[in-house]
Coordinates of C-alpha atoms in Angstrom, one line a residue:
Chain C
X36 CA 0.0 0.0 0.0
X37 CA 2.8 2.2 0.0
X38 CA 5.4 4.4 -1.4
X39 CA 3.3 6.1 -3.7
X40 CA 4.5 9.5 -2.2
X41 CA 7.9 10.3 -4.2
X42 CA 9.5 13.2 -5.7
X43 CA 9.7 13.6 -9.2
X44 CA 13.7 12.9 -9.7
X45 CA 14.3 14.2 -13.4
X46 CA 12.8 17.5 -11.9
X47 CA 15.3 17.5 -8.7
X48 CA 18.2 19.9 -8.5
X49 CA 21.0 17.5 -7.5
X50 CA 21.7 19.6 -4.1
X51 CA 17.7 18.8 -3.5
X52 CA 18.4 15.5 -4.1
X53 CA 21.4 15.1 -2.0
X54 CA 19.3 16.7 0.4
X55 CA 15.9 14.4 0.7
X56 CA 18.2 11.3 0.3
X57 CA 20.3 12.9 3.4
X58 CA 16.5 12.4 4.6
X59 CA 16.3 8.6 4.2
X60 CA 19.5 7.9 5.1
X61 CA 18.4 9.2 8.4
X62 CA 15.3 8.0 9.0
X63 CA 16.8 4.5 8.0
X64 CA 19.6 4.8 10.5
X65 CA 17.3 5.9 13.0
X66 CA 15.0 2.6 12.5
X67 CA 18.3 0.4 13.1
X68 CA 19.2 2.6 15.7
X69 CA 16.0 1.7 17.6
X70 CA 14.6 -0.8 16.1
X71 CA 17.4 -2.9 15.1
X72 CA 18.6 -3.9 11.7
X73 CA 16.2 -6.1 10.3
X74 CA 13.0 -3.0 10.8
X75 CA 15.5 -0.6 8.4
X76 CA 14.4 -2.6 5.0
X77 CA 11.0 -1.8 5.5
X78 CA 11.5 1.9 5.1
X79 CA 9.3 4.0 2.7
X80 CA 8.8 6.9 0.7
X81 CA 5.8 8.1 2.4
X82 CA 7.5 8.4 5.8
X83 CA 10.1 10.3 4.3
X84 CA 7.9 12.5 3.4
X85 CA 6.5 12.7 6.7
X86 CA 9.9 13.3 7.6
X87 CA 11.1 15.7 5.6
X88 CA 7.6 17.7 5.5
X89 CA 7.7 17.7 9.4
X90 CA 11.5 18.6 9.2
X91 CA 10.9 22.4 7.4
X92 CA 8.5 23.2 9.7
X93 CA 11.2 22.8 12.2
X94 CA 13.0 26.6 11.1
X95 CA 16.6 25.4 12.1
X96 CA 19.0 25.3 9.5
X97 CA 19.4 21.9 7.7
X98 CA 22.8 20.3 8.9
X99 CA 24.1 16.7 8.4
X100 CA 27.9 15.0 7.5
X101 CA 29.0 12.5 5.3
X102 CA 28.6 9.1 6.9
X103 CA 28.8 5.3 5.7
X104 CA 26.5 2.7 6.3
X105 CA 25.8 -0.8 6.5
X106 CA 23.8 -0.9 2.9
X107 CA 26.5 1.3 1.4
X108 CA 29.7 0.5 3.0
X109 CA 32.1 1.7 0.5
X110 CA 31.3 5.3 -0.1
X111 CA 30.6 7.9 2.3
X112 CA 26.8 9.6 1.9
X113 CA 25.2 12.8 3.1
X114 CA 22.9 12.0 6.2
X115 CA 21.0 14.9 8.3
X116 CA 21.8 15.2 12.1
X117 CA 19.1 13.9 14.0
X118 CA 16.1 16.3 14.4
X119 CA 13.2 16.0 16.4
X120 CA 11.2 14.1 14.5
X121 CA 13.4 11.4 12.8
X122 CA 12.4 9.8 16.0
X123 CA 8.6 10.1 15.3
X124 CA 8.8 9.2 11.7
X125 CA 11.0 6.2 12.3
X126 CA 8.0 4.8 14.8
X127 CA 5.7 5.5 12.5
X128 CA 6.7 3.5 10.1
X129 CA 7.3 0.8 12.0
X130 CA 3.6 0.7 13.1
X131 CA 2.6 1.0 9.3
X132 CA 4.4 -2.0 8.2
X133 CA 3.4 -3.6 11.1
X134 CA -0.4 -3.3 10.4
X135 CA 0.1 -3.5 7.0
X136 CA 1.4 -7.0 7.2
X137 CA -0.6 -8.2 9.8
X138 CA -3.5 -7.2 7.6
X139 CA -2.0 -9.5 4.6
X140 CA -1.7 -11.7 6.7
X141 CA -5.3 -12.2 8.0
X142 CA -6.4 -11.6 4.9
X143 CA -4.9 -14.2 2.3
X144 CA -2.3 -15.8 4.6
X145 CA 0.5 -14.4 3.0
X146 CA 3.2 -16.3 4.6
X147 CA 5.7 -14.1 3.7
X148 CA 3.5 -11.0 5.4
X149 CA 2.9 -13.6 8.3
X150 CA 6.7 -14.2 9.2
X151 CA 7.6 -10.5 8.8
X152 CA 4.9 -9.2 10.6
X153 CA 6.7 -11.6 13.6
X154 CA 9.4 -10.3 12.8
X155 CA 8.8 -7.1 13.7
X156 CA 6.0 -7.9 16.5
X157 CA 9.2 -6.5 19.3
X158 CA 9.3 -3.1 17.4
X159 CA 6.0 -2.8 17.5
X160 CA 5.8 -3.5 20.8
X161 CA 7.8 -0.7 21.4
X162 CA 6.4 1.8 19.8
X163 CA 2.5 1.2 21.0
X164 CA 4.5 1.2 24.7
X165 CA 5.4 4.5 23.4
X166 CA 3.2 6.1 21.3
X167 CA 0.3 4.6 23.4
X168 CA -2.6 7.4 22.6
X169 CA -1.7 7.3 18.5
X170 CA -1.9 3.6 18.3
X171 CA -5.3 3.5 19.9
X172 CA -6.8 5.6 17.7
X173 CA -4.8 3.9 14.7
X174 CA -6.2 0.4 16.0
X175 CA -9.7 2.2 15.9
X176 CA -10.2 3.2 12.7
X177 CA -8.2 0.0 11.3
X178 CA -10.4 -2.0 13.1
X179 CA -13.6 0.0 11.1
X180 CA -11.6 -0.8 7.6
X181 CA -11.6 -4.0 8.4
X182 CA -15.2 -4.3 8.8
X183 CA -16.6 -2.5 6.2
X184 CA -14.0 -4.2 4.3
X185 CA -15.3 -7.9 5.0
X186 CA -18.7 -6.6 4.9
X187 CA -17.9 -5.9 1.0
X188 CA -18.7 -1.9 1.4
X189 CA -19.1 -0.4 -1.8
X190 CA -18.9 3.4 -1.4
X191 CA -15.2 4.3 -2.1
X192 CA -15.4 7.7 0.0
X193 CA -16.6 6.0 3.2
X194 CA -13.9 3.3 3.1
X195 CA -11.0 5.9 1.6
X196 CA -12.1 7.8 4.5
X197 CA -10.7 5.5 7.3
X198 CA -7.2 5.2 6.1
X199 CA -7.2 9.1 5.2
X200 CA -8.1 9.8 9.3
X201 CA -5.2 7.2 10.1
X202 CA -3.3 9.8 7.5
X203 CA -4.4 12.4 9.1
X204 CA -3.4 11.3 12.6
X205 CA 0.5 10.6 11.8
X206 CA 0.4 14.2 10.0
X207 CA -0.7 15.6 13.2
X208 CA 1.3 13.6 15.7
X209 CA 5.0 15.4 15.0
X210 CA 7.2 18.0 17.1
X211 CA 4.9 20.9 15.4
X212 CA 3.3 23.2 18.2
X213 CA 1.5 25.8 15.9
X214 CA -2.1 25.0 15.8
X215 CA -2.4 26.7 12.7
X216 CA 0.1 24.7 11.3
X217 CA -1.3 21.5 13.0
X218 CA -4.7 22.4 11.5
X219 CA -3.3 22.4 7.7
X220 CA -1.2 19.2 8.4
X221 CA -4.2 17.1 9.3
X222 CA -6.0 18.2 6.3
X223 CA -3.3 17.6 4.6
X224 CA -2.9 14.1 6.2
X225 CA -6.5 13.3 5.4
X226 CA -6.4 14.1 1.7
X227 CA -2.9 12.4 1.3
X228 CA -3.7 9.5 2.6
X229 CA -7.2 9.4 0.7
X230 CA -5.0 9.3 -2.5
X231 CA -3.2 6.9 -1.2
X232 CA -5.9 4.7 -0.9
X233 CA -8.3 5.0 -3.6
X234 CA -4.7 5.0 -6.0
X235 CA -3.4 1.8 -4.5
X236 CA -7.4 0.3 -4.9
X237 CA -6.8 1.6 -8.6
X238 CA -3.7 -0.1 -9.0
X239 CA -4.6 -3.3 -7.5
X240 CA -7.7 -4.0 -9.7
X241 CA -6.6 -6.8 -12.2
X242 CA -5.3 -8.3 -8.8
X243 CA -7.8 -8.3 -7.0
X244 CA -10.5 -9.4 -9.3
X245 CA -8.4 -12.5 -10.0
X246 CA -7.7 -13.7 -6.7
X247 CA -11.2 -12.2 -5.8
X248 CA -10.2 -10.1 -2.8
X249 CA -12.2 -7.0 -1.9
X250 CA -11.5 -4.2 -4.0
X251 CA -13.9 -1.0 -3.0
X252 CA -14.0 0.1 -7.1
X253 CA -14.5 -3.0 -8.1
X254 CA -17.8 -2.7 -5.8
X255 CA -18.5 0.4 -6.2
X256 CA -18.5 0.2 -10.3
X257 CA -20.1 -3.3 -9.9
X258 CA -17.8 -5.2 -12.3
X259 CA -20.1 -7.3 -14.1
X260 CA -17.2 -10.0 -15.7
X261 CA -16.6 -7.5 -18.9
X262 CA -12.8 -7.5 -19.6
X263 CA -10.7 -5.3 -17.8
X264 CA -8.9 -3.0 -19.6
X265 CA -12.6 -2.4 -21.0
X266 CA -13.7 -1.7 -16.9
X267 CA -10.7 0.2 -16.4
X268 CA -11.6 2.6 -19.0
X269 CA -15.6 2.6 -17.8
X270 CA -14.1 3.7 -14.5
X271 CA -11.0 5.4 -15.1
X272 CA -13.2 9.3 -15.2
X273 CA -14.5 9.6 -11.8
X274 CA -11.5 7.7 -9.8
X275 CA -9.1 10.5 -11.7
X276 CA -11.1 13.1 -10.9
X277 CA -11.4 11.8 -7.4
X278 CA -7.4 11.5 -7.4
X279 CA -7.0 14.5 -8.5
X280 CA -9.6 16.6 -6.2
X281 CA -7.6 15.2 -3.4
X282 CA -4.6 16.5 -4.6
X283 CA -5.3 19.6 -4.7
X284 CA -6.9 19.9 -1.5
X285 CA -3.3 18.4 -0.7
X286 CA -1.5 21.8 -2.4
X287 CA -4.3 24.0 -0.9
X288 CA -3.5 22.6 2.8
X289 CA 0.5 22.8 1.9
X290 CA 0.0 25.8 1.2
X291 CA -1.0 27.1 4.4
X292 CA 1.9 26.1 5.7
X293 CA 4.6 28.7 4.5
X294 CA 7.1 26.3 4.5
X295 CA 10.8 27.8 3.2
X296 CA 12.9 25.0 4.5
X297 CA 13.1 22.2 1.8
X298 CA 11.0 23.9 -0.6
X299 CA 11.9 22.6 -3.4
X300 CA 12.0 18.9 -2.5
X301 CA 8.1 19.5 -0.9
X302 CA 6.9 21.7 -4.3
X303 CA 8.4 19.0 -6.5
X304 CA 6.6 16.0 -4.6
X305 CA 3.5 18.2 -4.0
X306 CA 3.2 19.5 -7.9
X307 CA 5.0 17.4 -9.8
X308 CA 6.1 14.0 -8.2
X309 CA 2.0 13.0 -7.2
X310 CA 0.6 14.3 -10.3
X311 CA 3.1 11.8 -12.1
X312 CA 2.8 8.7 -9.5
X313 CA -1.1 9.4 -10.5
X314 CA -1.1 9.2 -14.5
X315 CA 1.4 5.9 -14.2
X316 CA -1.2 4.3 -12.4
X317 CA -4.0 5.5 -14.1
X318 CA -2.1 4.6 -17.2
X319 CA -1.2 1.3 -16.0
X320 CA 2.7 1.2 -14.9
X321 CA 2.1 1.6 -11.4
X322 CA 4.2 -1.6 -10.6
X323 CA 7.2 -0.2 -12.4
X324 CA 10.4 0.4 -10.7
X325 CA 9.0 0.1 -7.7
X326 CA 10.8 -0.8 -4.4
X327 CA 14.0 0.9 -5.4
X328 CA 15.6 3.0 -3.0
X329 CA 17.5 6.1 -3.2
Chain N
X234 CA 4.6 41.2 15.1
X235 CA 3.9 42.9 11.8
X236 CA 6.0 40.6 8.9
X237 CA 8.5 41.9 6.2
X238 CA 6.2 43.0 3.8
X239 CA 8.3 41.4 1.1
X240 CA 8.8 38.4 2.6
X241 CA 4.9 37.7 2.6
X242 CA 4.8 38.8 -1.2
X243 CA 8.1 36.4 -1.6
X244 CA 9.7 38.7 -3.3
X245 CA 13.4 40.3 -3.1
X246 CA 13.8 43.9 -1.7
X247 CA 13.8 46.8 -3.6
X248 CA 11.7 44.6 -6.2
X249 CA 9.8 46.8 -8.7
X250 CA 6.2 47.8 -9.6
X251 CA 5.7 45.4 -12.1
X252 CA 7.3 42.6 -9.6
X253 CA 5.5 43.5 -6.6
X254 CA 2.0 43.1 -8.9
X255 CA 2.8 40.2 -10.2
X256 CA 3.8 38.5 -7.5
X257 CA 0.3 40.0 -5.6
X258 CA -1.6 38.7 -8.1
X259 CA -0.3 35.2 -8.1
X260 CA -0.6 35.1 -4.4
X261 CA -4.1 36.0 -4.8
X262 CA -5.3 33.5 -7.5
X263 CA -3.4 31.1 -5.1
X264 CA -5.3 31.7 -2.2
X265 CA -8.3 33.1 -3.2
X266 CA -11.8 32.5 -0.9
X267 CA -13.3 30.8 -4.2
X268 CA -10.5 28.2 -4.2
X269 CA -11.0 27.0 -1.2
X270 CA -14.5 27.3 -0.8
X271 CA -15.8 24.2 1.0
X272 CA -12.8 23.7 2.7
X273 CA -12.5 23.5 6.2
X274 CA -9.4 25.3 5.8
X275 CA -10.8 28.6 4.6
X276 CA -10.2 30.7 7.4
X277 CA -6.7 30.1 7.6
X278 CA -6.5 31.1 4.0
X279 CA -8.8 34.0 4.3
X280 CA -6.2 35.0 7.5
X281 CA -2.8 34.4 5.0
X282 CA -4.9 36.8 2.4
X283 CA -5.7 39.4 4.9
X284 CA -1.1 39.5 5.3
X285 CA -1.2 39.4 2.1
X286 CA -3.2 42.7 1.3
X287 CA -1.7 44.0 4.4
X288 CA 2.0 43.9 2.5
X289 CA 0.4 44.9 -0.6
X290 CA -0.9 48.2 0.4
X291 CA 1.8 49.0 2.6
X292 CA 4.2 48.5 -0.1
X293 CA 2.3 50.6 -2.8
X294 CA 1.5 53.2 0.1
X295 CA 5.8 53.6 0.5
X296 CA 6.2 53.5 -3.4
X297 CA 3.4 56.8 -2.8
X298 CA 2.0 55.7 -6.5
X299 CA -1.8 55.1 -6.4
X300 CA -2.1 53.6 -10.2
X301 CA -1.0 50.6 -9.0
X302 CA -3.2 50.5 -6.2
X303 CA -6.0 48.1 -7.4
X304 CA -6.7 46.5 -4.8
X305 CA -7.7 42.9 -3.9
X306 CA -10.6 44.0 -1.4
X307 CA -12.2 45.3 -4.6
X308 CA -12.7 42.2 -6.4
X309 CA -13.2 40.6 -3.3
X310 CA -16.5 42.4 -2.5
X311 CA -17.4 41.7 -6.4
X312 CA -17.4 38.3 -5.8
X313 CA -19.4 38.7 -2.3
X314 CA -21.8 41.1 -4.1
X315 CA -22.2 38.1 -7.0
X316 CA -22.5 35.5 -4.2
X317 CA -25.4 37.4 -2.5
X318 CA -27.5 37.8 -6.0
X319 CA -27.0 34.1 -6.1
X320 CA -28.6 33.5 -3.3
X321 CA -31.3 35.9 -3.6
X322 CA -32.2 34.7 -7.4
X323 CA -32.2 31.5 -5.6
X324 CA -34.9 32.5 -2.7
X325 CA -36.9 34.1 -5.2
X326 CA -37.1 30.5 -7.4
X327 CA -37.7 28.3 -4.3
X328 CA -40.4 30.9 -2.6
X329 CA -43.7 28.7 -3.4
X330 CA -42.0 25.9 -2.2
X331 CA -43.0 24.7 1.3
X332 CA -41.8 27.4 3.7
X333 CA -40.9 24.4 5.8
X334 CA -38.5 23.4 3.6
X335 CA -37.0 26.8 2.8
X336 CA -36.4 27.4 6.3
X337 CA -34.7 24.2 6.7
X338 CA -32.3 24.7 3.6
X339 CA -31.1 28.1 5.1
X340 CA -30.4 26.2 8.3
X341 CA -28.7 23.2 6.6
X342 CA -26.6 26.1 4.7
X343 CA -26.0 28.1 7.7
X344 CA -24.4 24.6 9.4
X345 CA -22.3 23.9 6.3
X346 CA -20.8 27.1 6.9
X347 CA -20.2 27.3 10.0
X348 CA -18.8 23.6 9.4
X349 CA -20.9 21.9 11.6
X350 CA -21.5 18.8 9.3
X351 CA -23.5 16.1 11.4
X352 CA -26.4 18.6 12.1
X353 CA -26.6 19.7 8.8
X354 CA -27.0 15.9 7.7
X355 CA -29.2 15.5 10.2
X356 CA -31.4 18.3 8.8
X357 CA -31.1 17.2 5.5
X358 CA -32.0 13.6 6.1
X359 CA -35.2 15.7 7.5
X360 CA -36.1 17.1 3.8
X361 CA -39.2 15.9 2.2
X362 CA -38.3 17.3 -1.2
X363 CA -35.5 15.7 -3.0
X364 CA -35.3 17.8 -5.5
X365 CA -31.9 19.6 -7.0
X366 CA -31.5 21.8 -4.0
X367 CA -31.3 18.7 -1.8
X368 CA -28.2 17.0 -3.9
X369 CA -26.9 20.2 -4.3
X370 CA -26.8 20.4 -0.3
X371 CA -25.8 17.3 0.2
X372 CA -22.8 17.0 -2.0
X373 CA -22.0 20.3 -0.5
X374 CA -21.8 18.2 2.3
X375 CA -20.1 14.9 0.9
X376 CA -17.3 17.7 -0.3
X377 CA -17.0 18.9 2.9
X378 CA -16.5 15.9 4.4
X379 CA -13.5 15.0 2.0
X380 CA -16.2 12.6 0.3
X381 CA -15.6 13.7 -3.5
X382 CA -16.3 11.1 -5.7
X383 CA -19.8 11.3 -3.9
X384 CA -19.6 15.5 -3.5
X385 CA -18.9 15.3 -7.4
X386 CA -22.2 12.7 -8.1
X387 CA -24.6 14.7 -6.2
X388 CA -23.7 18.2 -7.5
X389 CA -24.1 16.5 -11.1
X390 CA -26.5 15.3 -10.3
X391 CA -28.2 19.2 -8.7
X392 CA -27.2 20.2 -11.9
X393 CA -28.9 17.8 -14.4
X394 CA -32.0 18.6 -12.8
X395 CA -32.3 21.7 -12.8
X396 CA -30.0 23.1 -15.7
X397 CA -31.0 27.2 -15.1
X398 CA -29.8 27.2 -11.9
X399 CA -26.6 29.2 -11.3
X400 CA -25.8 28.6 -8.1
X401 CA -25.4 24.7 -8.9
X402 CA -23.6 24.8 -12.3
X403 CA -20.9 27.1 -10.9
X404 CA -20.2 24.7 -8.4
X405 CA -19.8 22.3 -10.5
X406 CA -17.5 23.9 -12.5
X407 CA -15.9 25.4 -9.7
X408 CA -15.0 21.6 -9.1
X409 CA -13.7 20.7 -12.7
X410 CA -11.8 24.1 -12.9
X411 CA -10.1 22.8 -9.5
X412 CA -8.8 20.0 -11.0
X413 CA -7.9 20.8 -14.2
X414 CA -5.5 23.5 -12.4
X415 CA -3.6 21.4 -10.2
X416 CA -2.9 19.8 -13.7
X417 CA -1.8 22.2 -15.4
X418 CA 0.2 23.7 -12.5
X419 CA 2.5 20.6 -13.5
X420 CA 2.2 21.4 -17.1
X421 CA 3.5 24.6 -16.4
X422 CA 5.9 23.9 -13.6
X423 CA 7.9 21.2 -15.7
X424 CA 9.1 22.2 -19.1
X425 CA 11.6 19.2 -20.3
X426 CA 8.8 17.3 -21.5
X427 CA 8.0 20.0 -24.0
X428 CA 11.5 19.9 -24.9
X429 CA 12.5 19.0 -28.5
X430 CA 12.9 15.5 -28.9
X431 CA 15.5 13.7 -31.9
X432 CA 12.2 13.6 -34.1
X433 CA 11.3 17.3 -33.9
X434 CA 15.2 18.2 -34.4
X435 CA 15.0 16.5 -37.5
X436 CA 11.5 18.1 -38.7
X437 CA 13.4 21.1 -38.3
X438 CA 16.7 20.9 -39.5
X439 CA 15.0 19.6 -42.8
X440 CA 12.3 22.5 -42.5
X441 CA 15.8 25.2 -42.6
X442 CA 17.3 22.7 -44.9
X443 CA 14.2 23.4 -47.3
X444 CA 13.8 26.6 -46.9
X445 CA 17.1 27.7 -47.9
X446 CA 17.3 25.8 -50.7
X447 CA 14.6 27.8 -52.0
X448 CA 16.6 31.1 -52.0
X449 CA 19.2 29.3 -53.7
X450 CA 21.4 28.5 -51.1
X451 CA 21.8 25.2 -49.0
X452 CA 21.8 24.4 -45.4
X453 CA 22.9 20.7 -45.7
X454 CA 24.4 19.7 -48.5
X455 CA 24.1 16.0 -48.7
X456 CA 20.4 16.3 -49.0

């Protein structure tokens, strides 16, 4: 379900670059820091973005050195110092994956999803001993997915909605004290994480329809057995306008914020790099080059 | 604390006229009440606006040139003004309707506003007639909400029912202008695709290639 939020890299500067890969490296040595080595490989894009989008609102100049690291031993990278909410982010994605895999699991016995989600079952651990008020509410809302998911729901909005509020609670949960600010991140949050999951429903289509898993446009479209390029295109209207309303409630929220910090990393994910992700789905290569980290 | 009047326009110091308006009027068009109409952000834009005029006018005052003082709050109270007329033209169409109804309808409307969602659902779920003025309302709601596949349906919907009304088609266009900008936002932002490719190159080297030949001369000679 994720790692749909990425930059667009021909449209980087290569200082940006340096810069929101300084990011990941971070984040990623944060996980192993905490977490142990084995939580680092399930780091994604999204968080990063969490990160980073958390990290401008933060007005302290942007400082890091040139470390090495386990994955790339032989040269020396650009990695951020530490800020306040590495910490955050890193524990967030841990709880992500966590559920994420637990949910495969349940759901079609992945056992790949079932030995990993073990796996991880002490970081987790951690984190809800932690974070004890944000996994509650997480669990909540999860819990309604899973229901209207099993009970075979078929209005897109209402199940988006549920994975958009869990969006909308790790927007709100950083080191950011401006209500204001916190105001614009939820909505932001919400909106985001709405794309997420009607995109990731889009992309998962021909999947799901085989293996016959839920899939909330399959319902909400009633696939009738036509072929499915020929459903894709029946449906492909409303789900991109849907995609692309969210968005720009995205930019509206953004924004609000007035961020200076990182500008042009967040402007290029905001207007360029989700705009992009969108049309490869919609057109099909969603799967492409994916998984392939900085 | 009263902000660096450039720095809210985003503009370097000492910019001139011509800067200052342009970068005013992108700001505007960026944060303008219409764009984020049905957003439960609006306030925070209207606020960032507010700074924005603010560093406007106090820029133009210290430049002591009025031509260039066309300001926002102008247009702004257009576009009330134009708002208002909607909603009277509206009253007038809907007046031998059930008063019951009417009443209800300003109350449902005065709870979307105020962004009190639930009790305006609750009213609406309350309305006998379901005609366009009810799906208008209630994808007002569903967009509201963040609902806007549904939002999208029902304000269609408004709109193929009644067709005259103004109110409901510039909604609904209002919606399809939204997205169609973050689009082209990226269209405009990222200029290497529209950079020639090998085939256009070629198009055009032979175009020149032609071309000269006619006057007598020759561009490349092997061809």
């Amino acid at each position: 379900m994720f790692g749909y939020v990425e930059p667009d890299k021909p449209e980087l500067k290569i200082r940006e670059y340096e810069v929101f890969r300084g990011y990941y490296c971070r984040l990623c040595k944060t996980i192993g820091k905490k977490y142990g080595q084995i939580p680092r490989l399930t780091l994604n894009y999204d968080l990063t973005f969490l990160y980073v989008l958390l990290d401008s609102l933060d007005i302290r100049l942007i400082e890091g050195k040139r470390e090495r690291c386990l994955a790339h031993p032989l040269k020396k990278r650009f990695v951020v110092n530490p800020g306040p909410n590495a910490e955050y982010a890193a524990a967030m994605n841990i709880l992500l994956t966590y559920y994420n895999l637990r949910d495969k699991w349940t759901d079609d016995r992945n056992a790949v999803s079932g030995a990993a989600s073990r796996v991880l079952k002490g970081s987790y651990n951690k984190v809800r001993r932690e974070y004890p008020e944000k996994c509650e509410v997480i669990e909540k809302h999860l819990e309604k997915l899973g229901e209207l998911e099993k009970k075979g729901c078929d209005v897109i909005d209402e199940v988006a909605e549920l994975f958009a509020l869990i969006m909308k609670e790790l927007f709100q949960g950083g080191h950011v004290c401006d209500g204001t600010a916190n105001k614009a991140l939820g909505w932001m949050g919400y909106n985001l994480g709405r794309w997420i999951y009607i995109l990731d429903a889009y992309d998962d289509i021909e999947e799901d329809i085989r293996n016959n898993n839920y899939n909330p446009i399959v319902r909400q479209y009633k696939y009738n057995g036509e072929n499915i390029p020929e459903f894709r295109r029946r449906i492909v209207e409303p789900v991109n306008f849907s995609l692309t309303y969210s968005l720009s409630e995205v930019e509206k929220a953004y924004s609000l914020l007035n961020i200076e910090k990182n500008k042009g990393i967040l402007d290029n994910i905001i207007y360029s790099g989700l705009i992009v992700k969108t049309d490869k789905v919609i057109q099909g290569r969603g799967k492409e080059n994916e998984e392939k980290s900085v | 604390m009263k902000k660096n009047p450039y720095k809210v326009l985003g503009i370097k110091e000492g910019a001139s006229y011509d800067e200052i308006k342009r970068a005013y009027r992108e700001l505007v068009k960026k944060y303008h009440p219409d764009k984020y109409r049905n957003n439960p952000l609006a306030d925070l834009a209207e606020e960032k606006l507010r700074e924005i005029n603010e560093a406007y006018e106090s820029l133009m005052k210290n430049a002591g040139s009025y031509q260039y003082q066309e300001s926002y709050s102008q247009s702004y109270e257009n576009s009330n003004a134009y708002g208002d007329t909607g909603q009277s033209q509206y009253q007038y169409q809907y007046q031998q309707q059930y008063d019951n109804d009417l009443e209800l309808e300003q109350r449902i409307r005065n709870y979307i506003n105020m962004g009190n969602l639930n009790e305006a659902q609750r009213l609406l779920d309350r309305m006998t007639n379901r005609g366009a003025s009810w799906y208008y309302l209630q994808g007002l709601i569903f967009l509201r909400r963040g609902w806007y596949d549904r939002g999208y349906s029902n304000i269609q919907r408004a709109v193929q029912m009644d067709p005259s009304n103004f109110e409901y088609r510039n909604a609904l266009n209002n919606l399809e202008r939204q997205t169609a900008g973050f689009r082209q936002n990226y269209y405009y932002r990222n200029t290497y695709r529209q950079d020639p490719d090998m085939c256009n190159i070629c198009m055009h080297l032979w175009c020149a290639d032609t071309c000269c030949e006619c006057m007598g001369g020759d561009l490349i000679s092997c061809c």
